[in-house]
mmCIF file of C-alpha atoms in Angstrom:
data_model
loop_
_atom_site.group_PDB
_atom_site.id
_atom_site.type_symbol
_atom_site.label_atom_id
_atom_site.label_comp_id
_atom_site.label_asym_id
_atom_site.label_seq_id
_atom_site.Cartn_x
_atom_site.Cartn_y
_atom_site.Cartn_z
ATOM 1 C CA MET N 1 20.206 21.703 -16.351
ATOM 2 C CA ARG N 2 18.583 21.397 -19.704
ATOM 3 C CA ASN N 3 21.030 18.683 -20.657
ATOM 4 C CA VAL N 4 20.465 16.753 -17.152
ATOM 5 C CA PHE N 5 16.887 16.819 -17.952
ATOM 6 C CA THR N 6 17.203 15.629 -21.328
ATOM 7 C CA ILE N 7 19.012 12.642 -20.210
ATOM 8 C CA ALA N 8 16.930 12.005 -17.062
ATOM 9 C CA GLY N 9 13.959 12.040 -19.680
ATOM 10 C CA ARG N 10 15.670 9.502 -22.148
ATOM 11 C CA GLU N 11 16.496 7.652 -19.010
ATOM 12 C CA ILE N 12 12.913 7.393 -17.648
ATOM 13 C CA ARG N 13 11.372 6.637 -21.312
ATOM 14 C CA SER N 14 13.844 3.711 -21.673
ATOM 15 C CA TYR N 15 12.535 2.123 -18.371
ATOM 16 C CA PHE N 16 9.042 2.078 -19.668
ATOM 17 C CA VAL N 17 9.645 0.902 -23.049
ATOM 18 C CA SER N 18 11.231 -2.287 -21.845
ATOM 19 C CA PRO N 19 9.606 -4.582 -19.468
ATOM 20 C CA ILE N 20 11.967 -4.058 -16.583
ATOM 21 C CA ALA N 21 10.022 -1.063 -15.417
ATOM 22 C CA TYR N 22 6.760 -3.000 -15.373
ATOM 23 C CA VAL N 23 7.980 -6.117 -14.010
ATOM 24 C CA VAL N 24 10.000 -4.357 -10.998
ATOM 25 C CA LEU N 25 6.796 -2.146 -10.420
ATOM 26 C CA THR N 26 4.540 -5.010 -10.125
ATOM 27 C CA GLY N 27 7.089 -7.108 -7.995
ATOM 28 C CA TYR N 28 7.179 -4.127 -5.652
ATOM 29 C CA LEU N 29 3.814 -3.594 -5.130
ATOM 30 C CA LEU N 30 2.846 -7.197 -4.831
ATOM 31 C CA LEU N 31 5.696 -8.005 -2.404
ATOM 32 C CA GLY N 32 4.534 -4.628 -0.496
ATOM 33 C CA GLY N 33 0.785 -5.621 -0.513
ATOM 34 C CA TRP N 34 1.781 -9.056 0.891
ATOM 35 C CA PHE N 35 3.587 -7.666 3.822
ATOM 36 C CA PHE N 36 1.094 -5.117 4.408
ATOM 37 C CA PHE N 37 -1.939 -7.338 4.476
ATOM 38 C CA ASN N 38 -0.053 -10.117 6.839
ATOM 39 C CA LEU N 39 0.972 -7.179 9.231
ATOM 40 C CA LEU N 40 -2.468 -6.074 9.203
ATOM 41 C CA ALA N 41 -3.798 -9.385 9.820
ATOM 42 C CA ARG N 42 -1.318 -9.987 12.981
ATOM 43 C CA PHE N 43 -2.482 -6.489 14.229
ATOM 44 C CA ASN N 44 -6.050 -7.501 13.929
ATOM 45 C CA MET N 45 -5.332 -10.860 15.419
ATOM 46 C CA LEU N 46 -3.466 -9.148 18.369
ATOM 47 C CA LEU N 47 -6.391 -6.471 19.009
ATOM 48 C CA THR N 48 -8.952 -9.443 19.167
ATOM 49 C CA ILE N 49 -6.696 -11.402 21.856
ATOM 50 C CA TYR N 50 -6.201 -8.509 24.210
ATOM 51 C CA SER N 51 -9.665 -7.127 23.712
ATOM 52 C CA ALA N 52 -11.169 -10.734 24.909
ATOM 53 C CA GLN N 53 -8.849 -10.526 27.804
ATOM 54 C CA GLN N 54 -9.999 -7.084 28.525
ATOM 55 C CA ASN N 55 -6.241 -5.702 29.035
ATOM 56 C CA PRO N 56 -6.554 -2.228 28.552
ATOM 57 C CA GLN N 57 -2.753 -1.506 29.486
ATOM 58 C CA VAL N 58 -1.762 -3.800 26.543
ATOM 59 C CA LEU N 59 -4.509 -2.172 24.192
ATOM 60 C CA GLU N 60 -2.934 1.243 24.764
ATOM 61 C CA ARG N 61 0.180 0.067 23.516
ATOM 62 C CA LEU N 62 -1.049 -1.456 20.266
ATOM 63 C CA ASN N 63 -0.994 1.173 17.604
ATOM 64 C CA LEU N 64 -0.756 0.961 13.849
ATOM 65 C CA ASN N 65 2.394 3.033 13.398
ATOM 66 C CA GLU N 66 4.637 0.449 15.556
ATOM 67 C CA PHE N 67 2.823 -2.828 14.538
ATOM 68 C CA VAL N 68 2.198 -2.098 10.908
ATOM 69 C CA ILE N 69 3.674 0.927 9.256
ATOM 70 C CA ALA N 70 7.145 0.674 10.865
ATOM 71 C CA PRO N 71 7.978 -3.020 10.022
ATOM 72 C CA LEU N 72 6.217 -2.279 6.468
ATOM 73 C CA LEU N 73 8.902 0.319 5.964
ATOM 74 C CA HIS N 74 11.578 -1.859 6.770
ATOM 75 C CA ASN N 75 10.394 -4.829 4.824
ATOM 76 C CA LEU N 76 9.957 -2.286 1.486
ATOM 77 C CA SER N 77 13.630 -1.227 2.272
ATOM 78 C CA VAL N 78 14.643 -4.928 2.035
ATOM 79 C CA ILE N 79 12.726 -4.981 -1.164
ATOM 80 C CA LEU N 80 14.567 -2.216 -2.635
ATOM 81 C CA VAL N 81 17.990 -3.561 -1.819
ATOM 82 C CA ILE N 82 17.133 -6.278 -4.196
ATOM 83 C CA LEU N 83 15.361 -4.145 -7.078
ATOM 84 C CA VAL N 84 17.706 -1.111 -7.123
ATOM 85 C CA PRO N 85 20.488 -3.028 -8.676
ATOM 86 C CA VAL N 86 18.209 -4.258 -11.128
ATOM 87 C CA ILE N 87 17.036 -0.557 -12.083
ATOM 88 C CA THR N 88 20.406 0.852 -12.025
ATOM 89 C CA MET N 89 22.351 -1.838 -13.642
ATOM 90 C CA ARG N 90 22.209 -0.441 -17.263
ATOM 91 C CA SER N 91 22.393 3.330 -16.259
ATOM 92 C CA LEU N 92 26.316 3.505 -17.753
ATOM 93 C CA ALA N 93 27.114 -0.069 -18.343
ATOM 94 C CA GLU N 94 24.504 -0.427 -21.216
ATOM 95 C CA GLU N 95 26.271 2.975 -22.992
ATOM 96 C CA LYS N 96 29.702 0.950 -22.573
ATOM 97 C CA LYS N 97 28.370 -2.278 -24.127
ATOM 98 C CA ALA N 98 26.221 -0.761 -27.044
ATOM 99 C CA GLY N 99 29.226 1.480 -27.926
ATOM 100 C CA THR N 100 27.842 4.665 -27.233
ATOM 101 C CA TYR N 101 29.822 5.504 -24.212
ATOM 102 C CA GLU N 102 32.663 7.146 -26.206
ATOM 103 C CA LEU N 103 30.326 9.234 -28.368
ATOM 104 C CA LEU N 104 28.488 10.311 -24.966
ATOM 105 C CA LEU N 105 31.750 11.685 -23.645
ATOM 106 C CA THR N 106 32.744 13.164 -26.860
ATOM 107 C CA SER N 107 29.563 14.976 -27.219
ATOM 108 C CA PRO N 108 29.279 18.912 -25.842
ATOM 109 C CA LEU N 109 27.797 17.327 -22.672
ATOM 110 C CA ARG N 110 29.747 17.744 -19.425
ATOM 111 C CA VAL N 111 30.338 14.475 -17.774
ATOM 112 C CA SER N 112 28.554 16.252 -14.590
ATOM 113 C CA GLU N 113 25.541 16.402 -16.621
ATOM 114 C CA ILE N 114 25.699 12.771 -18.120
ATOM 115 C CA VAL N 115 26.105 11.473 -14.355
ATOM 116 C CA LEU N 116 23.416 13.617 -13.080
ATOM 117 C CA GLY N 117 20.677 12.966 -15.687
ATOM 118 C CA LYS N 118 21.489 9.293 -15.299
ATOM 119 C CA PHE N 119 21.207 9.701 -11.549
ATOM 120 C CA LEU N 120 18.218 11.691 -11.978
ATOM 121 C CA GLY N 121 16.482 9.257 -14.476
ATOM 122 C CA ALA N 122 16.984 6.184 -11.929
ATOM 123 C CA PHE N 123 15.828 8.140 -8.974
ATOM 124 C CA VAL N 124 12.418 9.388 -10.706
ATOM 125 C CA PHE N 125 11.767 5.903 -11.384
ATOM 126 C CA VAL N 126 12.585 4.443 -7.760
ATOM 127 C CA ALA N 127 10.405 7.658 -6.266
ATOM 128 C CA ILE N 128 7.405 6.423 -8.418
ATOM 129 C CA MET N 129 7.955 2.889 -6.923
ATOM 130 C CA VAL N 130 8.086 4.269 -3.226
ATOM 131 C CA ALA N 131 5.260 6.649 -3.813
ATOM 132 C CA THR N 132 2.810 3.843 -5.131
ATOM 133 C CA THR N 133 3.204 2.025 -1.798
ATOM 134 C CA PHE N 134 1.927 5.185 0.021
ATOM 135 C CA VAL N 135 -1.574 3.666 -0.832
ATOM 136 C CA TYR N 136 -1.049 1.254 2.267
ATOM 137 C CA ALA N 137 -0.762 4.167 4.383
ATOM 138 C CA LEU N 138 -3.854 5.918 2.937
ATOM 139 C CA ILE N 139 -5.779 2.798 3.671
ATOM 140 C CA LEU N 140 -5.104 2.861 7.312
ATOM 141 C CA MET N 141 -5.763 6.566 7.509
ATOM 142 C CA VAL N 142 -9.626 5.864 5.863
ATOM 143 C CA TYR N 143 -10.033 2.810 8.168
ATOM 144 C CA GLY N 144 -7.574 3.399 11.287
ATOM 145 C CA ASN N 145 -6.102 6.340 13.241
ATOM 146 C CA PRO N 146 -2.345 6.121 12.455
ATOM 147 C CA GLU N 147 0.086 9.197 13.385
ATOM 148 C CA MET N 148 0.434 10.770 10.141
ATOM 149 C CA GLY N 149 3.696 12.520 11.098
ATOM 150 C CA VAL N 150 5.459 9.519 11.798
ATOM 151 C CA ILE N 151 4.194 8.059 8.594
ATOM 152 C CA LEU N 152 5.578 11.138 6.470
ATOM 153 C CA ALA N 153 8.780 10.843 8.360
ATOM 154 C CA GLY N 154 9.087 7.082 7.703
ATOM 155 C CA TYR N 155 8.162 7.581 3.876
ATOM 156 C CA PHE N 156 10.779 10.219 4.012
ATOM 157 C CA GLY N 157 13.342 7.897 5.336
ATOM 158 C CA LEU N 158 12.502 5.491 2.595
ATOM 159 C CA LEU N 159 12.892 7.596 0.019
ATOM 160 C CA LEU N 160 16.358 9.016 1.161
ATOM 161 C CA LEU N 161 17.344 5.563 1.742
ATOM 162 C CA ALA N 162 16.205 4.620 -1.814
ATOM 163 C CA THR N 163 17.843 7.697 -3.071
ATOM 164 C CA ALA N 164 20.942 6.295 -1.458
ATOM 165 C CA PHE N 165 20.731 2.855 -3.384
ATOM 166 C CA VAL N 166 20.163 4.654 -6.602
ATOM 167 C CA ALA N 167 23.677 6.712 -6.064
ATOM 168 C CA VAL N 168 25.613 3.648 -5.295
ATOM 169 C CA GLY N 169 23.854 1.880 -8.213
ATOM 170 C CA VAL N 170 24.774 4.194 -10.946
ATOM 171 C CA LEU N 171 28.291 4.009 -9.238
ATOM 172 C CA THR N 172 28.800 0.586 -9.664
ATOM 173 C CA SER N 173 27.308 0.801 -13.124
ATOM 174 C CA SER N 174 30.078 3.130 -14.172
ATOM 175 C CA PHE N 175 32.839 0.580 -13.488
ATOM 176 C CA THR N 176 32.007 -2.274 -16.109
ATOM 177 C CA GLU N 177 29.889 -2.735 -19.406
ATOM 178 C CA ASN N 178 28.511 -6.084 -18.105
ATOM 179 C CA GLN N 179 25.059 -5.401 -16.573
ATOM 180 C CA ILE N 180 25.013 -8.398 -14.637
ATOM 181 C CA ILE N 181 28.303 -7.459 -12.844
ATOM 182 C CA ALA N 182 27.075 -4.055 -12.084
ATOM 183 C CA ALA N 183 23.757 -5.468 -10.559
ATOM 184 C CA VAL N 184 25.629 -8.023 -8.539
ATOM 185 C CA SER N 185 28.175 -5.628 -7.294
ATOM 186 C CA CYS N 186 25.450 -2.856 -6.302
ATOM 187 C CA LEU N 187 23.405 -5.849 -4.473
ATOM 188 C CA VAL N 188 26.611 -6.843 -2.502
ATOM 189 C CA SER N 189 27.434 -3.471 -1.548
ATOM 190 C CA LEU N 190 23.857 -2.480 -0.398
ATOM 191 C CA LEU N 191 23.720 -5.600 1.578
ATOM 192 C CA LEU N 192 27.017 -4.567 3.371
ATOM 193 C CA PHE N 193 25.777 -1.187 4.100
ATOM 194 C CA TYR N 194 22.409 -2.982 5.442
ATOM 195 C CA ILE N 195 24.108 -5.358 7.875
ATOM 196 C CA ILE N 196 27.457 -4.045 8.660
ATOM 197 C CA ALA N 197 25.853 -2.658 12.181
ATOM 198 C CA TRP N 198 24.971 -6.437 13.173
ATOM 199 C CA PRO N 199 28.345 -6.906 15.123
ATOM 200 C CA ALA N 200 28.180 -3.440 16.764
ATOM 201 C CA ASP N 201 27.090 -4.486 20.012
ATOM 202 C CA SER N 202 29.905 -7.010 20.330
ATOM 203 C CA ALA N 203 32.640 -4.957 18.691
ATOM 204 C CA GLY N 204 33.249 -2.435 21.592
ATOM 205 C CA GLU N 205 32.281 1.020 22.190
ATOM 206 C CA VAL N 206 34.249 2.911 19.550
ATOM 207 C CA MET N 207 34.175 0.476 16.646
ATOM 208 C CA GLY N 208 30.609 -0.290 17.644
ATOM 209 C CA ALA N 209 29.666 3.555 17.248
ATOM 210 C CA ILE N 210 31.359 3.341 13.870
ATOM 211 C CA LEU N 211 29.752 0.734 12.643
ATOM 212 C CA LYS N 212 26.396 1.875 13.676
ATOM 213 C CA TYR N 213 27.327 5.202 12.127
ATOM 214 C CA VAL N 214 28.050 3.859 8.628
ATOM 215 C CA SER N 215 24.996 1.738 8.712
ATOM 216 C CA LEU N 216 22.306 2.768 6.386
ATOM 217 C CA THR N 217 19.502 1.145 8.320
ATOM 218 C CA GLU N 218 20.464 2.574 11.716
ATOM 219 C CA HIS N 219 19.693 5.974 10.162
ATOM 220 C CA PHE N 220 16.703 4.813 8.385
ATOM 221 C CA ALA N 221 15.294 3.444 11.523
ATOM 222 C CA GLN N 222 15.339 6.738 13.270
ATOM 223 C CA MET N 223 13.238 8.294 10.627
ATOM 224 C CA VAL N 224 10.748 5.124 10.660
ATOM 225 C CA LYS N 225 10.263 6.092 14.458
ATOM 226 C CA GLY N 226 9.302 9.639 13.248
ATOM 227 C CA VAL N 227 12.565 11.127 14.436
ATOM 228 C CA ILE N 228 14.218 13.482 11.800
ATOM 229 C CA ASP N 229 17.499 14.400 12.744
ATOM 230 C CA THR N 230 20.330 16.499 11.188
ATOM 231 C CA LYS N 231 22.968 13.833 11.893
ATOM 232 C CA ASP N 232 20.613 11.570 10.011
ATOM 233 C CA LEU N 233 20.176 13.974 6.982
ATOM 234 C CA LEU N 234 23.556 14.944 6.613
ATOM 235 C CA TYR N 235 24.747 11.069 6.561
ATOM 236 C CA PHE N 236 22.654 10.497 3.648
ATOM 237 C CA ALA N 237 23.472 13.589 1.847
ATOM 238 C CA THR N 238 27.369 12.604 2.301
ATOM 239 C CA VAL N 239 26.497 8.833 1.183
ATOM 240 C CA ILE N 240 24.470 10.286 -2.124
ATOM 241 C CA VAL N 241 27.308 13.129 -2.875
ATOM 242 C CA LEU N 242 30.377 10.790 -2.374
ATOM 243 C CA ALA N 243 28.543 8.028 -4.399
ATOM 244 C CA LEU N 244 28.096 10.681 -7.420
ATOM 245 C CA PHE N 245 31.322 12.325 -7.019
ATOM 246 C CA LEU N 246 33.230 8.688 -7.359
ATOM 247 C CA THR N 247 30.900 8.161 -10.469
ATOM 248 C CA HIS N 248 32.095 11.427 -11.791
ATOM 249 C CA ARG N 249 35.555 10.314 -11.325
ATOM 250 C CA SER N 250 34.754 7.021 -12.817
ATOM 251 C CA VAL N 251 33.490 8.185 -15.657
ATOM 252 C CA GLU N 252 36.049 10.848 -16.572
ATOM 253 C CA SER N 253 39.115 8.448 -15.848
ATOM 254 C CA ILE N 254 38.117 6.887 -19.640
ATOM 255 C CA ARG N 255 39.533 10.344 -20.971
ATOM 256 C CA TRP N 256 42.995 9.346 -19.147
ATOM 257 C CA ARG N 257 43.169 6.349 -20.815
#
């Protein structure tokens, strides 16, 4: 594991010595903050309206988890669809472009160590991004009364979703030496996984169930509601392991040429 951590550490340092890390982090926090304060303003407006109408039944249904945290987490997941390809595009594509790919493969390092190190480096950076947005939940906890368990389940789901995104991004980066192609391929793949369940309701019972199971957002949405099911955990684990396995095969395939 020492080699894995060494590669991961080098990856993390490479993010922070380039402007990419700061631009991506700043953009993610700015967009997240914009969504958060707009959702909070909408919640306050609804609270004011229904309080003036003295409608206790509607007021009981207004809660921060449903009207602020849940839509915020979904919006943050959409931003990750766009930003994760920017983070992972250089993982292996840059090594190919710089001509260090062959040197890396002929070193005493195993392919699995290279793949896991690259994945771990990108994962740590994305985990930092997700963690920084927890400040919005802390603000709600200080000034409101949201359900902490639902928030933690939602953030756990967002982290799993981001991890799956990173695994797919490292995979697409292993296919090419062109970082733009790697980023666009990752973006298209993530968007497909994100929207694949849209026609599920009109696709028939069996096909609809398959589309919903394949969709990343269907499993993520359950965790945003505070439901942590082993079925969803198994799904995310399968996506991550499968993507890393394919990356391993992709990297190893250069030895066959």
